[in-house]
Amino acid sequence: MQRDVIIACDFSSKEQTLQFLDQFEDVKPFVKIGMELYYACGPEIVREIKARGHRIFLDLKLHDIPNTVRKSMKVLSSLDVDMTNVHAAGGVEMMRQALEGLTREDGTRPLLIAVTQLTSTSEDVLHNELLITETIQDTIVAYARNARKAGLDGVVCSPLEAGIIKTGAGEDFITVTPGIRFADSKKDDQVRITTPERAKEIGSDFIVVGRPITAADDPVAAYKRCCEGFGV
Ligand code: C5P
């Protein structure tokens, strides 16, 4: 799949989301639907946005026993999303089963990517709560390799980690990276951020951008600025 900018539609209602998307007349951006919107509106919101011609990354981060994940992925696949994800912490077998569930009878399927370590997990939490003795960076690369072994297409990671993922798991392994800000915009609660231009240089395949677009005075102009910076 082609490199692209994905807009994080972090809204809590259908009305707000559709009002936001109505502003895009001549382009149909790739959008991310997360847990908040999905749990508020259910599968109907996915169908509605898909019917309007958008590609969809359904960001639900599944993590359960392999059998449950396989059956749930089968349901999500029938929604005709373009990308979805699981937690790599569920293990290789869970990821394999996720892929199996996602694959339709005709052999097609959405892209499947893995969350390695959440960017909210600090080194302290990793060592003292999760009792993982490796460094965050080593864990991220090891989890990415597990995802590749299971047949997944890539991982969600910080744009600053895209380089080590490509080195560790393969140049063609997809990196989907949130934490993007314009050089002159607010950081909000993000810590390890970079610009669309720099994300392109480091090797992101998809940048996920929320507030710099959704909270902009002119969201369409902000989206176009992102696309230009990212070179798509
Ligand atoms: O508004 P902002 O650009 O910070 O939005 C980033 C989006 O990416 C949000 O939907 C956030 O939940 C998501 N995300 C993230 N960091 C991760 C994984 C997902 O910011 N590690």
PDB file of C-alpha atoms and ligand atoms in Angstrom:
ATOM      1  CA  MET A   1       0.000   0.000   0.000  1.00  0.00           C
ATOM      2  CA  GLN A   2       1.143   3.515  -0.839  1.00  0.00           C
ATOM      3  CA  ARG A   3       2.624   5.857   1.790  1.00  0.00           C
ATOM      4  CA  ASP A   4      -0.006   8.251   3.115  1.00  0.00           C
ATOM      5  CA  VAL A   5      -1.203  10.665   5.790  1.00  0.00           C
ATOM      6  CA  ILE A   6      -3.883   9.212   8.111  1.00  0.00           C
ATOM      7  CA  ILE A   7      -6.118  11.626  10.035  1.00  0.00           C
ATOM      8  CA  ALA A   8      -6.926  10.460  13.601  1.00  0.00           C
ATOM      9  CA  CYS A   9     -10.664  11.128  13.922  1.00  0.00           C
ATOM     10  CA  ASP A  10     -10.681  11.299  17.709  1.00  0.00           C
ATOM     11  CA  PHE A  11     -14.262  12.500  18.037  1.00  0.00           C
ATOM     12  CA  SER A  12     -16.881  11.090  20.378  1.00  0.00           C
ATOM     13  CA  SER A  13     -19.935  11.362  18.148  1.00  0.00           C
ATOM     14  CA  LYS A  14     -21.025  10.541  14.630  1.00  0.00           C
ATOM     15  CA  GLU A  15     -22.256  14.097  14.033  1.00  0.00           C
ATOM     16  CA  GLN A  16     -18.929  15.670  14.946  1.00  0.00           C
ATOM     17  CA  THR A  17     -17.030  13.181  12.802  1.00  0.00           C
ATOM     18  CA  LEU A  18     -19.183  13.588   9.703  1.00  0.00           C
ATOM     19  CA  GLN A  19     -19.208  17.378  10.090  1.00  0.00           C
ATOM     20  CA  PHE A  20     -15.405  17.277  10.146  1.00  0.00           C
ATOM     21  CA  LEU A  21     -15.208  15.036   7.066  1.00  0.00           C
ATOM     22  CA  ASP A  22     -17.759  17.171   5.181  1.00  0.00           C
ATOM     23  CA  GLN A  23     -15.092  19.888   4.945  1.00  0.00           C
ATOM     24  CA  PHE A  24     -13.048  17.723   2.572  1.00  0.00           C
ATOM     25  CA  GLU A  25     -14.654  18.137  -0.807  1.00  0.00           C
ATOM     26  CA  ASP A  26     -12.036  17.323  -3.418  1.00  0.00           C
ATOM     27  CA  VAL A  27      -9.996  14.774  -1.395  1.00  0.00           C
ATOM     28  CA  LYS A  28     -10.962  11.708   0.621  1.00  0.00           C
ATOM     29  CA  PRO A  29      -8.320  11.347   3.343  1.00  0.00           C
ATOM     30  CA  PHE A  30      -7.350   8.010   4.903  1.00  0.00           C
ATOM     31  CA  VAL A  31      -8.871   8.156   8.420  1.00  0.00           C
ATOM     32  CA  LYS A  32      -8.218   6.413  11.710  1.00  0.00           C
ATOM     33  CA  ILE A  33     -11.190   5.342  13.819  1.00  0.00           C
ATOM     34  CA  GLY A  34     -10.191   4.571  17.394  1.00  0.00           C
ATOM     35  CA  MET A  35     -11.829   2.960  20.378  1.00  0.00           C
ATOM     36  CA  GLU A  36     -13.695   6.070  21.531  1.00  0.00           C
ATOM     37  CA  LEU A  37     -15.634   6.566  18.307  1.00  0.00           C
ATOM     38  CA  TYR A  38     -16.094   2.843  17.654  1.00  0.00           C
ATOM     39  CA  TYR A  39     -17.435   2.153  21.140  1.00  0.00           C
ATOM     40  CA  ALA A  40     -19.703   5.202  20.941  1.00  0.00           C
ATOM     41  CA  CYS A  41     -21.157   4.526  17.492  1.00  0.00           C
ATOM     42  CA  GLY A  42     -20.460   0.866  16.686  1.00  0.00           C
ATOM     43  CA  PRO A  43     -19.754  -0.692  13.275  1.00  0.00           C
ATOM     44  CA  GLU A  44     -22.263   1.645  11.614  1.00  0.00           C
ATOM     45  CA  ILE A  45     -19.796   4.546  11.734  1.00  0.00           C
ATOM     46  CA  VAL A  46     -17.239   2.421   9.875  1.00  0.00           C
ATOM     47  CA  ARG A  47     -19.764   1.554   7.148  1.00  0.00           C
ATOM     48  CA  GLU A  48     -20.854   5.168   6.830  1.00  0.00           C
ATOM     49  CA  ILE A  49     -17.322   6.564   6.464  1.00  0.00           C
ATOM     50  CA  LYS A  50     -16.356   3.770   4.086  1.00  0.00           C
ATOM     51  CA  ALA A  51     -19.435   4.488   1.947  1.00  0.00           C
ATOM     52  CA  ARG A  52     -18.234   8.104   1.648  1.00  0.00           C
ATOM     53  CA  GLY A  53     -15.090   6.823  -0.043  1.00  0.00           C
ATOM     54  CA  HIS A  54     -12.490   7.041   2.734  1.00  0.00           C
ATOM     55  CA  ARG A  55      -9.913   4.370   3.501  1.00  0.00           C
ATOM     56  CA  ILE A  56     -10.067   3.347   7.169  1.00  0.00           C
ATOM     57  CA  PHE A  57      -7.521   2.312   9.780  1.00  0.00           C
ATOM     58  CA  LEU A  58      -9.583   0.710  12.572  1.00  0.00           C
ATOM     59  CA  ASP A  59      -7.390   1.163  15.639  1.00  0.00           C
ATOM     60  CA  LEU A  60      -8.862  -1.241  18.213  1.00  0.00           C
ATOM     61  CA  LYS A  61      -5.595  -2.914  19.377  1.00  0.00           C
ATOM     62  CA  LEU A  62      -6.943  -6.432  19.936  1.00  0.00           C
ATOM     63  CA  HIS A  63      -5.269  -8.499  22.670  1.00  0.00           C
ATOM     64  CA  ASP A  64      -6.922 -11.732  23.855  1.00  0.00           C
ATOM     65  CA  ILE A  65      -6.557 -15.494  23.472  1.00  0.00           C
ATOM     66  CA  PRO A  66      -5.794 -16.508  19.865  1.00  0.00           C
ATOM     67  CA  ASN A  67      -9.204 -18.074  19.195  1.00  0.00           C
ATOM     68  CA  THR A  68     -11.115 -14.969  20.327  1.00  0.00           C
ATOM     69  CA  VAL A  69      -8.866 -12.669  18.327  1.00  0.00           C
ATOM     70  CA  ARG A  70      -9.267 -14.807  15.171  1.00  0.00           C
ATOM     71  CA  LYS A  71     -13.064 -14.742  15.395  1.00  0.00           C
ATOM     72  CA  SER A  72     -13.172 -11.016  16.176  1.00  0.00           C
ATOM     73  CA  MET A  73     -10.877 -10.243  13.254  1.00  0.00           C
ATOM     74  CA  LYS A  74     -13.226 -12.127  10.972  1.00  0.00           C
ATOM     75  CA  VAL A  75     -16.002  -9.718  11.968  1.00  0.00           C
ATOM     76  CA  LEU A  76     -13.784  -6.656  11.447  1.00  0.00           C
ATOM     77  CA  SER A  77     -12.660  -7.929   8.055  1.00  0.00           C
ATOM     78  CA  SER A  78     -16.263  -8.067   6.875  1.00  0.00           C
ATOM     79  CA  LEU A  79     -16.494  -4.326   7.636  1.00  0.00           C
ATOM     80  CA  ASP A  80     -14.093  -3.803   4.737  1.00  0.00           C
ATOM     81  CA  VAL A  81     -11.552  -1.694   6.648  1.00  0.00           C
ATOM     82  CA  ASP A  82      -8.138  -1.119   5.056  1.00  0.00           C
ATOM     83  CA  MET A  83      -5.916  -1.474   8.122  1.00  0.00           C
ATOM     84  CA  THR A  84      -6.344  -2.750  11.665  1.00  0.00           C
ATOM     85  CA  ASN A  85      -4.143  -3.792  14.581  1.00  0.00           C
ATOM     86  CA  VAL A  86      -3.336  -6.044  17.548  1.00  0.00           C
ATOM     87  CA  HIS A  87      -0.948  -5.872  20.510  1.00  0.00           C
ATOM     88  CA  ALA A  88       2.264  -7.783  19.765  1.00  0.00           C
ATOM     89  CA  ALA A  89       2.305  -8.623  23.503  1.00  0.00           C
ATOM     90  CA  GLY A  90      -0.397 -11.215  22.714  1.00  0.00           C
ATOM     91  CA  GLY A  91       2.347 -13.376  21.169  1.00  0.00           C
ATOM     92  CA  VAL A  92       3.166 -14.879  17.780  1.00  0.00           C
ATOM     93  CA  GLU A  93       0.344 -17.432  17.802  1.00  0.00           C
ATOM     94  CA  MET A  94      -2.247 -14.755  18.589  1.00  0.00           C
ATOM     95  CA  MET A  95      -0.927 -12.623  15.725  1.00  0.00           C
ATOM     96  CA  ARG A  96      -1.010 -15.618  13.341  1.00  0.00           C
ATOM     97  CA  GLN A  97      -4.610 -16.318  14.273  1.00  0.00           C
ATOM     98  CA  ALA A  98      -5.479 -12.635  13.861  1.00  0.00           C
ATOM     99  CA  LEU A  99      -4.131 -12.761  10.335  1.00  0.00           C
ATOM    100  CA  GLU A 100      -6.077 -15.932   9.590  1.00  0.00           C
ATOM    101  CA  GLY A 101      -9.322 -14.410  10.856  1.00  0.00           C
ATOM    102  CA  LEU A 102      -8.747 -11.274   8.839  1.00  0.00           C
ATOM    103  CA  THR A 103      -8.153 -13.086   5.553  1.00  0.00           C
ATOM    104  CA  ARG A 104     -11.321 -13.211   3.440  1.00  0.00           C
ATOM    105  CA  GLU A 105     -12.397 -16.213   1.374  1.00  0.00           C
ATOM    106  CA  ASP A 106     -11.014 -14.611  -1.798  1.00  0.00           C
ATOM    107  CA  GLY A 107      -7.588 -14.251  -0.139  1.00  0.00           C
ATOM    108  CA  THR A 108      -7.758 -10.456   0.281  1.00  0.00           C
ATOM    109  CA  ARG A 109      -7.411  -8.811   3.675  1.00  0.00           C
ATOM    110  CA  PRO A 110      -6.812  -5.438   5.355  1.00  0.00           C
ATOM    111  CA  LEU A 111      -3.244  -4.571   6.396  1.00  0.00           C
ATOM    112  CA  LEU A 112      -2.504  -5.918   9.868  1.00  0.00           C
ATOM    113  CA  ILE A 113      -0.051  -4.080  12.065  1.00  0.00           C
ATOM    114  CA  ALA A 114       1.104  -4.596  15.645  1.00  0.00           C
ATOM    115  CA  VAL A 115       1.484  -2.252  18.576  1.00  0.00           C
ATOM    116  CA  THR A 116       4.904  -2.999  20.128  1.00  0.00           C
ATOM    117  CA  GLN A 117       5.198  -1.001  23.359  1.00  0.00           C
ATOM    118  CA  LEU A 118       2.707   1.797  23.923  1.00  0.00           C
ATOM    119  CA  THR A 119       4.499   5.145  23.862  1.00  0.00           C
ATOM    120  CA  SER A 120       2.949   5.791  27.285  1.00  0.00           C
ATOM    121  CA  THR A 121       4.999   2.886  28.744  1.00  0.00           C
ATOM    122  CA  SER A 122       8.140   4.246  30.367  1.00  0.00           C
ATOM    123  CA  GLU A 123      11.353   2.315  31.021  1.00  0.00           C
ATOM    124  CA  ASP A 124      10.380   2.410  34.726  1.00  0.00           C
ATOM    125  CA  VAL A 125       6.957   0.808  34.082  1.00  0.00           C
ATOM    126  CA  LEU A 126       8.550  -1.769  31.773  1.00  0.00           C
ATOM    127  CA  HIS A 127      11.043  -2.896  34.438  1.00  0.00           C
ATOM    128  CA  ASN A 128       9.090  -2.440  37.645  1.00  0.00           C
ATOM    129  CA  GLU A 129       5.484  -3.192  36.664  1.00  0.00           C
ATOM    130  CA  LEU A 130       5.707  -5.423  33.597  1.00  0.00           C
ATOM    131  CA  LEU A 131       8.905  -7.045  34.962  1.00  0.00           C
ATOM    132  CA  ILE A 132      10.599  -6.929  31.547  1.00  0.00           C
ATOM    133  CA  THR A 133      14.343  -6.518  32.042  1.00  0.00           C
ATOM    134  CA  GLU A 134      15.294  -5.550  28.449  1.00  0.00           C
ATOM    135  CA  THR A 135      15.360  -1.910  27.335  1.00  0.00           C
ATOM    136  CA  ILE A 136      12.287  -0.375  25.662  1.00  0.00           C
ATOM    137  CA  GLN A 137      14.188  -0.194  22.388  1.00  0.00           C
ATOM    138  CA  ASP A 138      15.229  -3.878  22.448  1.00  0.00           C
ATOM    139  CA  THR A 139      11.662  -4.881  23.325  1.00  0.00           C
ATOM    140  CA  ILE A 140      10.260  -2.842  20.456  1.00  0.00           C
ATOM    141  CA  VAL A 141      12.594  -4.424  17.906  1.00  0.00           C
ATOM    142  CA  ALA A 142      12.001  -7.948  19.293  1.00  0.00           C
ATOM    143  CA  TYR A 143       8.202  -7.466  19.193  1.00  0.00           C
ATOM    144  CA  ALA A 144       8.462  -6.122  15.634  1.00  0.00           C
ATOM    145  CA  ARG A 145      10.405  -9.241  14.631  1.00  0.00           C
ATOM    146  CA  ASN A 146       7.712 -11.424  16.245  1.00  0.00           C
ATOM    147  CA  ALA A 147       5.070  -9.551  14.260  1.00  0.00           C
ATOM    148  CA  ARG A 148       7.022 -10.149  11.058  1.00  0.00           C
ATOM    149  CA  LYS A 149       7.425 -13.843  11.948  1.00  0.00           C
ATOM    150  CA  ALA A 150       3.643 -14.109  12.357  1.00  0.00           C
ATOM    151  CA  GLY A 151       3.201 -12.651   8.863  1.00  0.00           C
ATOM    152  CA  LEU A 152       1.979  -9.178   9.855  1.00  0.00           C
ATOM    153  CA  ASP A 153       2.651  -6.180   7.620  1.00  0.00           C
ATOM    154  CA  GLY A 154       4.197  -3.753  10.094  1.00  0.00           C
ATOM    155  CA  VAL A 155       4.004  -1.933  13.405  1.00  0.00           C
ATOM    156  CA  VAL A 156       2.756   1.260  15.010  1.00  0.00           C
ATOM    157  CA  CYS A 157       5.713   3.111  16.501  1.00  0.00           C
ATOM    158  CA  SER A 158       7.158   6.526  17.246  1.00  0.00           C
ATOM    159  CA  PRO A 159       8.457   8.185  14.062  1.00  0.00           C
ATOM    160  CA  LEU A 160      11.834   8.357  15.810  1.00  0.00           C
ATOM    161  CA  GLU A 161      11.856   4.535  16.001  1.00  0.00           C
ATOM    162  CA  ALA A 162      11.028   3.928  12.344  1.00  0.00           C
ATOM    163  CA  GLY A 163      14.716   3.611  11.476  1.00  0.00           C
ATOM    164  CA  ILE A 164      15.533   0.892  14.029  1.00  0.00           C
ATOM    165  CA  ILE A 165      12.390  -1.027  13.063  1.00  0.00           C
ATOM    166  CA  LYS A 166      13.425  -1.024   9.393  1.00  0.00           C
ATOM    167  CA  THR A 167      16.947  -2.142  10.336  1.00  0.00           C
ATOM    168  CA  GLY A 168      15.674  -4.826  12.735  1.00  0.00           C
ATOM    169  CA  ALA A 169      12.650  -6.211  10.903  1.00  0.00           C
ATOM    170  CA  GLY A 170      13.221  -5.302   7.236  1.00  0.00           C
ATOM    171  CA  GLU A 171      13.029  -2.263   4.959  1.00  0.00           C
ATOM    172  CA  ASP A 172       9.664  -3.371   3.587  1.00  0.00           C
ATOM    173  CA  PHE A 173       8.115  -3.744   7.060  1.00  0.00           C
ATOM    174  CA  ILE A 174       5.529  -0.965   7.359  1.00  0.00           C
ATOM    175  CA  THR A 175       5.854   1.722  10.034  1.00  0.00           C
ATOM    176  CA  VAL A 176       2.743   3.651  11.058  1.00  0.00           C
ATOM    177  CA  THR A 177       3.729   6.614  13.179  1.00  0.00           C
ATOM    178  CA  PRO A 178       1.711   8.994  15.376  1.00  0.00           C
ATOM    179  CA  GLY A 179       3.406  11.851  17.297  1.00  0.00           C
ATOM    180  CA  ILE A 180       3.576  14.237  14.337  1.00  0.00           C
ATOM    181  CA  ARG A 181       3.629  18.011  14.765  1.00  0.00           C
ATOM    182  CA  PHE A 182       4.364  20.956  12.489  1.00  0.00           C
ATOM    183  CA  ALA A 183       7.556  22.750  13.514  1.00  0.00           C
ATOM    184  CA  ASP A 184       5.458  25.751  14.605  1.00  0.00           C
ATOM    185  CA  SER A 185       2.538  23.922  16.291  1.00  0.00           C
ATOM    186  CA  LYS A 186       1.716  22.912  19.896  1.00  0.00           C
ATOM    187  CA  LYS A 187       3.099  19.595  21.244  1.00  0.00           C
ATOM    188  CA  ASP A 188      -0.096  18.916  23.311  1.00  0.00           C
ATOM    189  CA  ASP A 189       0.545  15.803  25.429  1.00  0.00           C
ATOM    190  CA  GLN A 190       2.913  14.173  22.913  1.00  0.00           C
ATOM    191  CA  VAL A 191       6.543  13.830  23.939  1.00  0.00           C
ATOM    192  CA  ARG A 192       8.593  12.122  21.247  1.00  0.00           C
ATOM    193  CA  ILE A 193       7.409  14.046  18.214  1.00  0.00           C
ATOM    194  CA  THR A 194       8.672  15.001  14.809  1.00  0.00           C
ATOM    195  CA  THR A 195       7.555  16.858  11.684  1.00  0.00           C
ATOM    196  CA  PRO A 196       6.068  15.306   8.520  1.00  0.00           C
ATOM    197  CA  GLU A 197       9.292  16.204   6.661  1.00  0.00           C
ATOM    198  CA  ARG A 198      11.532  14.459   9.197  1.00  0.00           C
ATOM    199  CA  ALA A 199       9.174  11.439   9.451  1.00  0.00           C
ATOM    200  CA  LYS A 200       9.615  10.994   5.709  1.00  0.00           C
ATOM    201  CA  GLU A 201      13.401  11.115   6.020  1.00  0.00           C
ATOM    202  CA  ILE A 202      13.473   8.555   8.860  1.00  0.00           C
ATOM    203  CA  GLY A 203      11.290   6.162   6.882  1.00  0.00           C
ATOM    204  CA  SER A 204       7.666   6.295   8.112  1.00  0.00           C
ATOM    205  CA  ASP A 205       5.237   4.732   5.660  1.00  0.00           C
ATOM    206  CA  PHE A 206       2.091   6.234   7.218  1.00  0.00           C
ATOM    207  CA  ILE A 207       1.933   9.209   9.555  1.00  0.00           C
ATOM    208  CA  VAL A 208      -1.070   9.439  11.884  1.00  0.00           C
ATOM    209  CA  VAL A 209      -2.009  13.055  12.570  1.00  0.00           C
ATOM    210  CA  GLY A 210      -4.779  14.157  14.933  1.00  0.00           C
ATOM    211  CA  ARG A 211      -4.968  17.560  16.575  1.00  0.00           C
ATOM    212  CA  PRO A 212      -2.641  19.452  14.198  1.00  0.00           C
ATOM    213  CA  ILE A 213      -5.401  18.816  11.608  1.00  0.00           C
ATOM    214  CA  THR A 214      -8.610  18.310  13.615  1.00  0.00           C
ATOM    215  CA  ALA A 215      -8.059  21.372  15.838  1.00  0.00           C
ATOM    216  CA  ALA A 216      -6.709  23.635  13.080  1.00  0.00           C
ATOM    217  CA  ASP A 217      -8.627  26.758  11.995  1.00  0.00           C
ATOM    218  CA  ASP A 218      -8.528  25.361   8.472  1.00  0.00           C
ATOM    219  CA  PRO A 219      -8.320  21.530   8.697  1.00  0.00           C
ATOM    220  CA  VAL A 220      -8.210  21.043   4.921  1.00  0.00           C
ATOM    221  CA  ALA A 221      -5.233  23.400   4.586  1.00  0.00           C
ATOM    222  CA  ALA A 222      -3.501  21.678   7.537  1.00  0.00           C
ATOM    223  CA  TYR A 223      -4.070  18.268   5.923  1.00  0.00           C
ATOM    224  CA  LYS A 224      -2.639  19.490   2.634  1.00  0.00           C
ATOM    225  CA  ARG A 225       0.360  20.961   4.440  1.00  0.00           C
ATOM    226  CA  CYS A 226       0.962  17.549   6.076  1.00  0.00           C
ATOM    227  CA  CYS A 227       0.739  15.755   2.725  1.00  0.00           C
ATOM    228  CA  GLU A 228       3.185  18.206   1.167  1.00  0.00           C
ATOM    229  CA  GLY A 229       5.659  17.844   4.028  1.00  0.00           C
ATOM    230  CA  PHE A 230       5.397  14.061   3.944  1.00  0.00           C
ATOM    231  CA  GLY A 231       5.757  14.073   0.165  1.00  0.00           C
ATOM    232  CA  VAL A 232       2.500  12.358  -0.799  1.00  0.00           C
TER     233      VAL A 232
HETATM  234  O1  C5P B   1      -3.761  14.454  18.184  1.00  0.00           O
HETATM  235  P1  C5P B   1      -2.551  13.613  17.918  1.00  0.00           P
HETATM  236  O2  C5P B   1      -1.836  13.925  16.614  1.00  0.00           O
HETATM  237  O3  C5P B   1      -1.602  13.566  19.095  1.00  0.00           O
HETATM  238  O4  C5P B   1      -3.163  12.139  17.718  1.00  0.00           O
HETATM  239  C1  C5P B   1      -2.365  10.976  17.585  1.00  0.00           C
HETATM  240  C2  C5P B   1      -3.240   9.765  17.459  1.00  0.00           C
HETATM  241  O5  C5P B   1      -2.409   8.606  17.460  1.00  0.00           O
HETATM  242  C3  C5P B   1      -4.212   9.573  18.615  1.00  0.00           C
HETATM  243  O6  C5P B   1      -5.363   8.907  18.083  1.00  0.00           O
HETATM  244  C4  C5P B   1      -3.460   8.664  19.558  1.00  0.00           C
HETATM  245  O7  C5P B   1      -4.322   7.905  20.363  1.00  0.00           O
HETATM  246  C5  C5P B   1      -2.713   7.779  18.571  1.00  0.00           C
HETATM  247  N1  C5P B   1      -1.516   7.110  19.112  1.00  0.00           N
HETATM  248  C6  C5P B   1      -0.448   7.815  19.658  1.00  0.00           C
HETATM  249  N2  C5P B   1       0.645   7.138  20.130  1.00  0.00           N
HETATM  250  C7  C5P B   1       0.690   5.797  20.053  1.00  0.00           C
HETATM  251  C8  C5P B   1      -0.369   5.072  19.501  1.00  0.00           C
HETATM  252  C9  C5P B   1      -1.467   5.776  19.036  1.00  0.00           C
HETATM  253  O8  C5P B   1      -0.474   9.034  19.694  1.00  0.00           O
HETATM  254  N3  C5P B   1       1.754   5.169  20.470  1.00  0.00           N
END
